[in-house]
XYZ file of C-alpha atoms in Angstrom:
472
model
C 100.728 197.754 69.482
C 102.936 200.868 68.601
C 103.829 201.305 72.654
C 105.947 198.577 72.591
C 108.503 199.644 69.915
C 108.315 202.950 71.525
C 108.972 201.412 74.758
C 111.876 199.582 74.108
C 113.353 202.434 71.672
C 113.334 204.214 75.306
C 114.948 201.057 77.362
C 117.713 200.788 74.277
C 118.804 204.339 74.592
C 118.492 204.814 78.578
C 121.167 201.364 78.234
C 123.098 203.120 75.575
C 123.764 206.670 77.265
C 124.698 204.979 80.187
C 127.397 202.684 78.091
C 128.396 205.555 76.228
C 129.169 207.360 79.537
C 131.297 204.875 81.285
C 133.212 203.284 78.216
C 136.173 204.979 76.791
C 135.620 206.278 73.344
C 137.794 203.844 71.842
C 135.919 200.993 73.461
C 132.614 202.299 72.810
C 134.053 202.587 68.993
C 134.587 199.029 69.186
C 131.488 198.161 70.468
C 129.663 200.000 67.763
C 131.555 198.603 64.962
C 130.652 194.892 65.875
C 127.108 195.483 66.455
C 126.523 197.161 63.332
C 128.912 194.713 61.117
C 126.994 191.828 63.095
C 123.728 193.501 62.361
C 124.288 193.708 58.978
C 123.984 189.777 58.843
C 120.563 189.717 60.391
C 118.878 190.969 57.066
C 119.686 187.862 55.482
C 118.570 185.358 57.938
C 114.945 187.112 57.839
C 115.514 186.879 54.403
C 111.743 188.331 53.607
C 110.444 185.575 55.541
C 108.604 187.453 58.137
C 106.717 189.563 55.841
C 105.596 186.567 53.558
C 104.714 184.039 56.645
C 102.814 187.050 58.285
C 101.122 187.299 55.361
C 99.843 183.887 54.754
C 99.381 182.697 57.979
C 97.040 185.604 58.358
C 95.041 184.139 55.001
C 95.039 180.545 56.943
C 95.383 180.415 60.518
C 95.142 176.435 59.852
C 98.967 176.462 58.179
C 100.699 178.473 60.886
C 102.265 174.592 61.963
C 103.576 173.893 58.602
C 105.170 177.316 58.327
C 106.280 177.504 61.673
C 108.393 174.289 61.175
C 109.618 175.139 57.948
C 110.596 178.891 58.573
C 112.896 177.164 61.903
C 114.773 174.667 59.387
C 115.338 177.123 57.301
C 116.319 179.951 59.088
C 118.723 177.748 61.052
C 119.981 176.839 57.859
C 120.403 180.358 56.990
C 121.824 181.073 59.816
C 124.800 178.813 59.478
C 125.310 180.170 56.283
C 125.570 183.865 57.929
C 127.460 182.727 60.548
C 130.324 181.510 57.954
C 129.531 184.652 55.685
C 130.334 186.570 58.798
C 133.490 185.283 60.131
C 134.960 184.953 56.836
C 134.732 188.733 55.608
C 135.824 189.510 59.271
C 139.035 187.753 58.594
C 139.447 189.515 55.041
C 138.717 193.000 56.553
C 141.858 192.183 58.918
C 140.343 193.812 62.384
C 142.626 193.952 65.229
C 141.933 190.412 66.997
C 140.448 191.832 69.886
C 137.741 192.983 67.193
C 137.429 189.773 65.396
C 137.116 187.419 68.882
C 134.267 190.085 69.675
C 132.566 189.576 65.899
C 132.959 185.993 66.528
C 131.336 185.973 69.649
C 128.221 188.219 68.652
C 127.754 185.778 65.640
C 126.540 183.394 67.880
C 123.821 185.657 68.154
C 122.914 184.689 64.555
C 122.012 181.689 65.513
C 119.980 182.499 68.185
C 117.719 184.270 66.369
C 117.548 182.016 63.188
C 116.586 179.271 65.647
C 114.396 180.948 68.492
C 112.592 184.297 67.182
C 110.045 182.301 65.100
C 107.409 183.473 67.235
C 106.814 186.639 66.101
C 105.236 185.757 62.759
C 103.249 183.451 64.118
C 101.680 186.011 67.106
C 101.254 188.373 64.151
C 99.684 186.245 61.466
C 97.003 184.907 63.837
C 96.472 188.782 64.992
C 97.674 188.205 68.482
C 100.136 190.900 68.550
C 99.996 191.171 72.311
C 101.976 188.329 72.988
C 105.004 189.056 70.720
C 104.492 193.068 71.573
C 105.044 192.097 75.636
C 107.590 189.382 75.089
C 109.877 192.330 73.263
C 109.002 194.742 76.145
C 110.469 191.361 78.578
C 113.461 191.381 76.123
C 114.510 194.687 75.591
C 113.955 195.325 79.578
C 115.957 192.637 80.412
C 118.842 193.092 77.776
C 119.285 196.610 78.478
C 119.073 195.712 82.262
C 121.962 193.381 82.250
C 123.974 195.684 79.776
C 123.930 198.709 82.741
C 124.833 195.885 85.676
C 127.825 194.477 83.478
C 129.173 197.598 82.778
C 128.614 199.307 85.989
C 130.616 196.365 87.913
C 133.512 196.482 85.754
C 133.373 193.572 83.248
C 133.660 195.870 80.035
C 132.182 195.287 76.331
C 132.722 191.174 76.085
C 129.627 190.428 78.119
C 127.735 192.911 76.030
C 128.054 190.166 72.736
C 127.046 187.287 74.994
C 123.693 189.120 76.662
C 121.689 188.773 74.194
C 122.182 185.138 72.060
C 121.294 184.229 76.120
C 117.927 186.335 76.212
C 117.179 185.021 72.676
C 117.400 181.457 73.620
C 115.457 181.925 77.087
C 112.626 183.977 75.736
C 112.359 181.863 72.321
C 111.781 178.809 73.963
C 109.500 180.577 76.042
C 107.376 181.651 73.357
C 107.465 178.221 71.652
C 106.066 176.538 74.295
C 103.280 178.816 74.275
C 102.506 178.723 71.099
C 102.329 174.570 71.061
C 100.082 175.045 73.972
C 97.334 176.979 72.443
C 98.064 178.284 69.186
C 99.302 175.349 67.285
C 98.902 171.271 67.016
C 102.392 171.148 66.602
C 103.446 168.276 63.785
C 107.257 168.109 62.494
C 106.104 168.743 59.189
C 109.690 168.945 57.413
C 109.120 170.021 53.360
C 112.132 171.183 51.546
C 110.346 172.065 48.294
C 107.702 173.675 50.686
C 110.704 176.085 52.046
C 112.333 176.529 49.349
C 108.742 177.821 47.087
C 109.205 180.204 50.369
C 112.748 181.326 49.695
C 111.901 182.121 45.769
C 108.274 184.138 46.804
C 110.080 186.367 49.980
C 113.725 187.303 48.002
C 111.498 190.980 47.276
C 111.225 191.357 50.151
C 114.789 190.157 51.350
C 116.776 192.335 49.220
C 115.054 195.348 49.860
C 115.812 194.864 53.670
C 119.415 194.073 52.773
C 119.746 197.121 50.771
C 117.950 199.281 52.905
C 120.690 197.738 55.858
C 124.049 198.435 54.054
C 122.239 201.990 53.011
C 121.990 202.544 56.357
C 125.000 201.047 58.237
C 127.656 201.376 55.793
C 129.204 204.470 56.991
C 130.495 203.608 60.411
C 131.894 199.862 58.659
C 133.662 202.301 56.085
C 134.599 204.726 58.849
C 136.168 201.428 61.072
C 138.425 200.356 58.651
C 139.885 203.828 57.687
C 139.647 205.401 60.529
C 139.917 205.371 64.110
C 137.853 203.028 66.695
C 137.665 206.877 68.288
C 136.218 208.144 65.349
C 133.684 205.502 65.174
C 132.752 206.053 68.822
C 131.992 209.857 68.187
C 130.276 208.978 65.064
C 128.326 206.176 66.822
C 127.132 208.523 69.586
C 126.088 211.100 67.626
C 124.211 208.419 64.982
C 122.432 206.957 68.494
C 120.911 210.228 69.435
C 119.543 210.752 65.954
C 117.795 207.455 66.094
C 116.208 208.353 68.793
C 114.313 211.076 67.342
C 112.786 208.777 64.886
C 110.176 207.291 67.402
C 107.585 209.576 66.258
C 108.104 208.906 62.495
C 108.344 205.494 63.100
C 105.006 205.207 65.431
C 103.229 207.393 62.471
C 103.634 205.714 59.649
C 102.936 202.207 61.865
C 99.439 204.233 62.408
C 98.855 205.517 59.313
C 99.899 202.769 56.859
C 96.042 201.026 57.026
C 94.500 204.456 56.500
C 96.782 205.144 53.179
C 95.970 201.711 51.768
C 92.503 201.732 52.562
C 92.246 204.737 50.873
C 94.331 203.896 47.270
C 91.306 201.886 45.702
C 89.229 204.498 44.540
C 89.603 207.773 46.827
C 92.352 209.270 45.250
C 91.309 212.651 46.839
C 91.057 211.567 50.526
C 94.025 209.659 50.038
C 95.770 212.974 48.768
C 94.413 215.316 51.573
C 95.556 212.176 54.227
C 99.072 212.727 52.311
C 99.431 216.704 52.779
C 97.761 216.324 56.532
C 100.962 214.031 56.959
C 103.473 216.090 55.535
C 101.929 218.852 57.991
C 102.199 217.301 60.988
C 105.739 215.683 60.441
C 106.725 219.777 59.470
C 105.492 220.193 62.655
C 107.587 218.134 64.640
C 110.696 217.816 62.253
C 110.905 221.602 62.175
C 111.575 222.442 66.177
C 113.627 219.152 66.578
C 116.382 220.396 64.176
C 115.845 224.107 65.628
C 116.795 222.442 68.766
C 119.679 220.281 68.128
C 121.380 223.040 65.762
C 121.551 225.618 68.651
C 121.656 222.953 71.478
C 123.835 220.606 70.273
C 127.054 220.917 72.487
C 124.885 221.037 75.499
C 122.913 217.997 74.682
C 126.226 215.966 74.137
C 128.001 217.185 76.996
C 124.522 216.387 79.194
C 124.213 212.524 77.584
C 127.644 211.642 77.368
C 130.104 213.928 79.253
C 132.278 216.518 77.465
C 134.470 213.448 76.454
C 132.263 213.176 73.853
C 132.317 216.789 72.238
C 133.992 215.816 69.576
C 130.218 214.129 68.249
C 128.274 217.530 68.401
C 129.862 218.535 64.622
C 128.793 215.070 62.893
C 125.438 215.575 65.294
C 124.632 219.550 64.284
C 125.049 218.010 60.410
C 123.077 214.760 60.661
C 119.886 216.274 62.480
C 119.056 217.430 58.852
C 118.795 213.818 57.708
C 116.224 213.403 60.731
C 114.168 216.496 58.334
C 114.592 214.450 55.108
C 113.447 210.781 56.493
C 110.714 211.611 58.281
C 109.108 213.487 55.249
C 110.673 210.487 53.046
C 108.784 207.775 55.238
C 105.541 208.943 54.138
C 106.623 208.877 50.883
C 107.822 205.480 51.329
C 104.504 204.425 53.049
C 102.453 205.452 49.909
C 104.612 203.815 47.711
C 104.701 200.580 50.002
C 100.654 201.659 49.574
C 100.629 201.321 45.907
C 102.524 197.639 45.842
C 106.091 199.631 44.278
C 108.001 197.787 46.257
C 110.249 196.780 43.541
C 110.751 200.764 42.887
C 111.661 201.257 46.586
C 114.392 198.245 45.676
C 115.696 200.051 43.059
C 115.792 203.650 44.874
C 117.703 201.874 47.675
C 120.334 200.168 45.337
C 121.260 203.208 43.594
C 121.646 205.288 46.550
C 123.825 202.124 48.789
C 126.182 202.742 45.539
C 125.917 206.467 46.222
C 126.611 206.336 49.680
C 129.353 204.138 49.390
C 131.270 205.764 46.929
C 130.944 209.449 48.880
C 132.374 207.609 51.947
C 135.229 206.561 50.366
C 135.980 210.185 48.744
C 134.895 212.064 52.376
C 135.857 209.803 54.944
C 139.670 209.679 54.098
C 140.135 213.686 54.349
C 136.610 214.593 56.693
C 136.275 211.049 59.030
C 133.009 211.301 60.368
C 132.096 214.830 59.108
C 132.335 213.558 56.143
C 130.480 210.542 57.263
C 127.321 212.706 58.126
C 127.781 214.797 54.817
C 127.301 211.950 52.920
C 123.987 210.799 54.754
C 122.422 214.315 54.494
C 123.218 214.410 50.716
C 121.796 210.817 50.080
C 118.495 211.462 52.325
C 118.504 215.131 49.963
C 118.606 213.067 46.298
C 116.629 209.830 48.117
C 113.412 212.434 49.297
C 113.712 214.085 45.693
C 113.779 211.084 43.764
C 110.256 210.044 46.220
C 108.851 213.381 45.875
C 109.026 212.978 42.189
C 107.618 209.208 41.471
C 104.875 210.337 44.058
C 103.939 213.693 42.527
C 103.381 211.860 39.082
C 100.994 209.489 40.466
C 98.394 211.761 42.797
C 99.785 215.298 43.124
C 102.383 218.108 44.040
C 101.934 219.247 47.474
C 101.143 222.893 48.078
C 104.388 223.665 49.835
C 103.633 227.136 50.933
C 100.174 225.714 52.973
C 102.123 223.060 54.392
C 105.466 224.481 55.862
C 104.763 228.108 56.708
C 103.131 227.292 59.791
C 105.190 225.227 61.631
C 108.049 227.358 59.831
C 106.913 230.767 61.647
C 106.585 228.794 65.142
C 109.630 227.439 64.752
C 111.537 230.986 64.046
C 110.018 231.949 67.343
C 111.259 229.175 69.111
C 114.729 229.798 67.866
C 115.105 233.551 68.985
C 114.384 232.246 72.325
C 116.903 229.436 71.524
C 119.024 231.970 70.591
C 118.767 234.273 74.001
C 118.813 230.922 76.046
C 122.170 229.320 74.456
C 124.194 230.735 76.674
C 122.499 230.029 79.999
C 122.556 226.497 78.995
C 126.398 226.458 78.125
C 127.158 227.852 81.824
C 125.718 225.164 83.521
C 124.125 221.972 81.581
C 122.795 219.667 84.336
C 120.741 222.685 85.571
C 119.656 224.615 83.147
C 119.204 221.924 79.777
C 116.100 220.334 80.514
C 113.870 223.037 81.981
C 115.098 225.653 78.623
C 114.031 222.550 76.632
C 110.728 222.577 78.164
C 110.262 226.422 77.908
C 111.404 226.452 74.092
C 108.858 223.806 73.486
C 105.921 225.020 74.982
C 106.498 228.141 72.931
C 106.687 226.537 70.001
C 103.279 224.621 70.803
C 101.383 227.664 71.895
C 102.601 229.942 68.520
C 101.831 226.656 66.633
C 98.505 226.142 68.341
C 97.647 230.036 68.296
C 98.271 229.742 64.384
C 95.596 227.273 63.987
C 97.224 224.998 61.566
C 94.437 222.607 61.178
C 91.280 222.995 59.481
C 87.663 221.239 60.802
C 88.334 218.137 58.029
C 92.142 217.631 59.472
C 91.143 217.606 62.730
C 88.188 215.345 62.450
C 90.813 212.497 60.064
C 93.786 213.232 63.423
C 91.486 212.438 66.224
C 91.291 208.692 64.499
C 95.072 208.627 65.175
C 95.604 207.141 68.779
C 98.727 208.765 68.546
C 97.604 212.280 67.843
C 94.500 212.115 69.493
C 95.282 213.182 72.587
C 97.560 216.327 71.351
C 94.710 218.046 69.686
C-alpha cells in the first residue's frame, strides 16, 4: 500500500509545476497562502480520530458501525467549529479581500472532509487498505486533472478552492455506499458520551498533529502577512520541490515501522543493527540529493518553473539541507513512535513551533524567505540533535564514521562531475538537465555499489524491504 501515496505525491507535483508555470508569482503566492492557512485547520477536524478508530476497529471488526456513525457526527461537528475558527482569524489577520473570499471558499472544504472522508478508517481498521489506497489514487488523479484543465483554459486560482470540497463529496459518498454494502450493517447508532470518551482518548494524538502542522506551515503564514504574496510564491515553489524529495523517506519509514516495533520487545541488538542499516541507506540517498540541488539548483528552477521563478533557487540551495536533517530525523521519530514516546515527540514539537516562530519573526522582516529557509534548517539542526540524544540513551550511539563515509566518498565523486557539468547545463536547460542528471547518478550508484557498502547480514534484513528489494 506505499504505491499509492507515492503515486499521488507524483500526480500533486506534475499539477503543481504546471500551476506554478502558468500563474503569475503573485497569484501563485496567493494560492499558496490559502492552502496552507486552510490546511492548517484540517489537523483539528482529524483531531486524533483516525489513529484511535484505526486502532480499535482493527481490535473489533464488529464496532466499525458504531464508530463509523459517531466519528461522522462528530467530525461534522468539528468541522463547523473549524469552519468558524477559520473565518474568524482570517478576518483578524486583515488579508486583502480577494484573499479572504478565497479562505472562505476553501473552508468549505472543511466540511467536506469532516462529513465524507470517514472511509478511510474504516478500510484500514478492517485491513482492507486496497479500497481506500485506490479511491486516493481516483482522487488525487482527478483533482490534479481538473486543476491543469482550469488553469490551462483561463479561469485562474478561484476554481482551484472549489475542486476539491466537489471531489470530496463525490468520492465520499462513493465510498459510503460501499462500505454499507459489504462492510457494515449500517444502524444510526448516535452516542454522545460514546464520542465524546473518543474525543478525551485521541487529544495525544490530536495535538501532536497540530503541533507538528504549525511546525511545519508556519513560515509561509508568517512570511504572508509581512511580506509579499511574491515572496510567498518563491518561497512556496521552492518549499514544493523539497517535498517532493521526501517520497523515499516517507515510503521507508511506512516499510520499516512493523520491523522496528517488532523488534523493541526483547531484541535490542537486531533492533539496533535495523537502526544503523537505516541511517545507511537514508546517507545514501540524502547525500547525492543535496549534492545535486546545491550545484543544480538554478537549472532545476529555471527547467520546473521558468526563469520567472529564479528568485526561489537561494531559499531552495538553503532548504535542501533540511531534506538531510528529516530524513535521518524520521527514523528517529519512527523508533521513538516504536517505543510508545509519543508524548516526548509532543513535547519536542512544541518547543521547536515556539522556536520556529520566534526566528521568523526576527529573520523574515530583514531576510523574507531566506530567512524563512534559515530558520527551518536551524530547527531540523536542534530537532535531529535533541532525537539523536533521547535515542542514543536508550539503545546506542551510532558509529558515524561506518555509516557516512561511504555514501560520503561516492558522493564527492559525483560532485566533481557536478562540478565539470554545471556549466553545460546553464547553456541550455531543456537539453542538457535531465540526461547530466542521469549521468551524475549512475556514477554515484556504480562508486557506491563498487564500495560495497553492505555487509551479507544487511543485505539479507534489505531484500525483506519491497522497496529496496529490487535495488540490491
Amino acid at each position: 500500500m506505499t504505491v499509492a501515496p507515492i503515486i499521488n505525491k507524483f500526480l500533486t507535483l506534475a499539477a503543481t509545476v504546471y500551476i506554478i508555470r502558468t500563474l503569475p508569482v503573485a497569484e501563485y503566492g496567493i494560492y499558496i497562502t490559502v492552502c496552507t492557512y486552510i490546511g492548517l485547520f484540517f489537523v483539528i477536524i482529524d483531531a486524533g480520530l483516525n489513529t484511535l478508530v484505526t486502532r480499535e476497529i482493527a481490535r473489533d471488526h464488529d464496532s466499525a458501525n458504531r464508530y463509523f456513525v459517531n466519528v461522522i457526527v462528530l467530525r461534522t461537528l468539528i468541522a463547523f467549529f473549524a469552519f468558524i475558527l477559520a473565518n474568524g482569524i482570517a478576518y483578524f489577520l486583515n488579508y486583502p479581500a480577494q484573499t479572504t473570499a478565497y479562505i472562505f471558499i476553501f473552508s468549505l472544504f472543511l466540511f467536506s472532509h469532516g462529513i465524507f472522508e470517514n472511509y478511510l478508517f474504516i478500510f484500514n481498521g478492517l485491513e482492507r487498505m486496497e479500497y481506500a489506497a485506490a479511491e486516493s489514487v481516483d482522487c488525487s488523479f482527478s483533482t490534479n486533472a481538473l486543476y491543469i484543465l482550469v488553469i490551462y483554459l483561463g479561469y485562474g486560482i478561484k476554481p482551484l478552492f472549489i475542486i476539491p470540497t466537489v471531489i470530496s463529496m463525490i468520492a465520499g459518498l462513493a465510498m459510503y455506499l460501499i462500505i454499507i454494502r459489504k462492510f457494515i450493517h449500517f444502524r444510526p447508532q448516535v452516542d454522545l458520551s460514546f464520542g465524546l470518551r473518543l474525543l478525551k482518548e485521541a487529544w495525544p494524538f490530536a495535538v501532536l498533529a497540530i503541533f507538528g502542522m504549525i511546525y511545519n506551515k508556519i513560515d509561509i503564514i508568517m512570511l504572508s502577512k509581512m511580506k509579499t504574496v511574491s515572496d510567498v510564491g518563491y518561497y512556496g515553489s521552492a518549499y514544493k520541490l523539497i517535498n517532493a524529495l521526501f517520497i523515499f523517506s516517507s515510503a521507508y519509514t511506512v516499510a520499516i515501522f512493523p520491523l522496528f516495533s517488532q523488534l523493541s520487545t526483547g531484541a535490542e541488538d537486531k533492533l539496533f543493527f535495523s537502526y544503523k542499516l537505516s541511517f545507511k541507506i537514508m546517507a545514501a540517498v540524502a547525500f547525492p540529493l543535496v549534492a545535486g540541488v546545491s550545484f543544480l539548483g538554478q537549472e532545476i528552477v529555471t527547467l520546473f518553473f521558468t526563469a520567472r521563478y529564479l528568485a526561489a533557487v537561494a531559499p531552495l540551495k538553503i532548504l535542501i539541507w533540511s531534506v538531510l536533517l528529516i530524513y535521518f530525523g524520521t527514523i528517529f521519530q519512527c523508533l521513538m513512535y516504536t517505543f510508545n514516546w509519543q508524548r516526548t515527540v509532543a513535547g519536542v514539537f512544541f518547543g521547536m513551533t515556539f522556536l520556529n516562530v520566534g526566528l521568523n519573526f526576527i529573520l523574515i522582516p530583514h531576510y523574507s524567505y531566506i530567512g524563512a529557509s534559515v530558520a527551518t534548517v536551524i530547527c531540523e539542526t536542534i530537532n535531529l540533535v535533541i532525537f539523536y540524544y533521547l535515542i542514543s540513551a536508550h539503545i546506542g550511539h551510532l558509529p558515524w564514521g561506518r555509516v557516512f563515509l561511504k555514501p560520503l566518498m561516492a558522493t564527492a565523486v559525483m560532485s566533481v562531475f557536478l562540478y565539470f557539468l554545471q556549466p553545460l547545463a546553464a547553456k541550455n536547460v531543456h537539453l542538457y538537465l535531465l540526461p547530466i542528471i542521469v549521468v551524475v547518478v549512475v556514477i554515484y550508484w556504480f562508486v557506491f555499489k563498487l564500495s560495497n557498502p553492505f555487509n551479507e547480514s544487511e543485505i539479507e534484513q534489505l531484500v525483506k524491504i519491497p522497496l529496496l528489494k529490487h535495488l540490491l
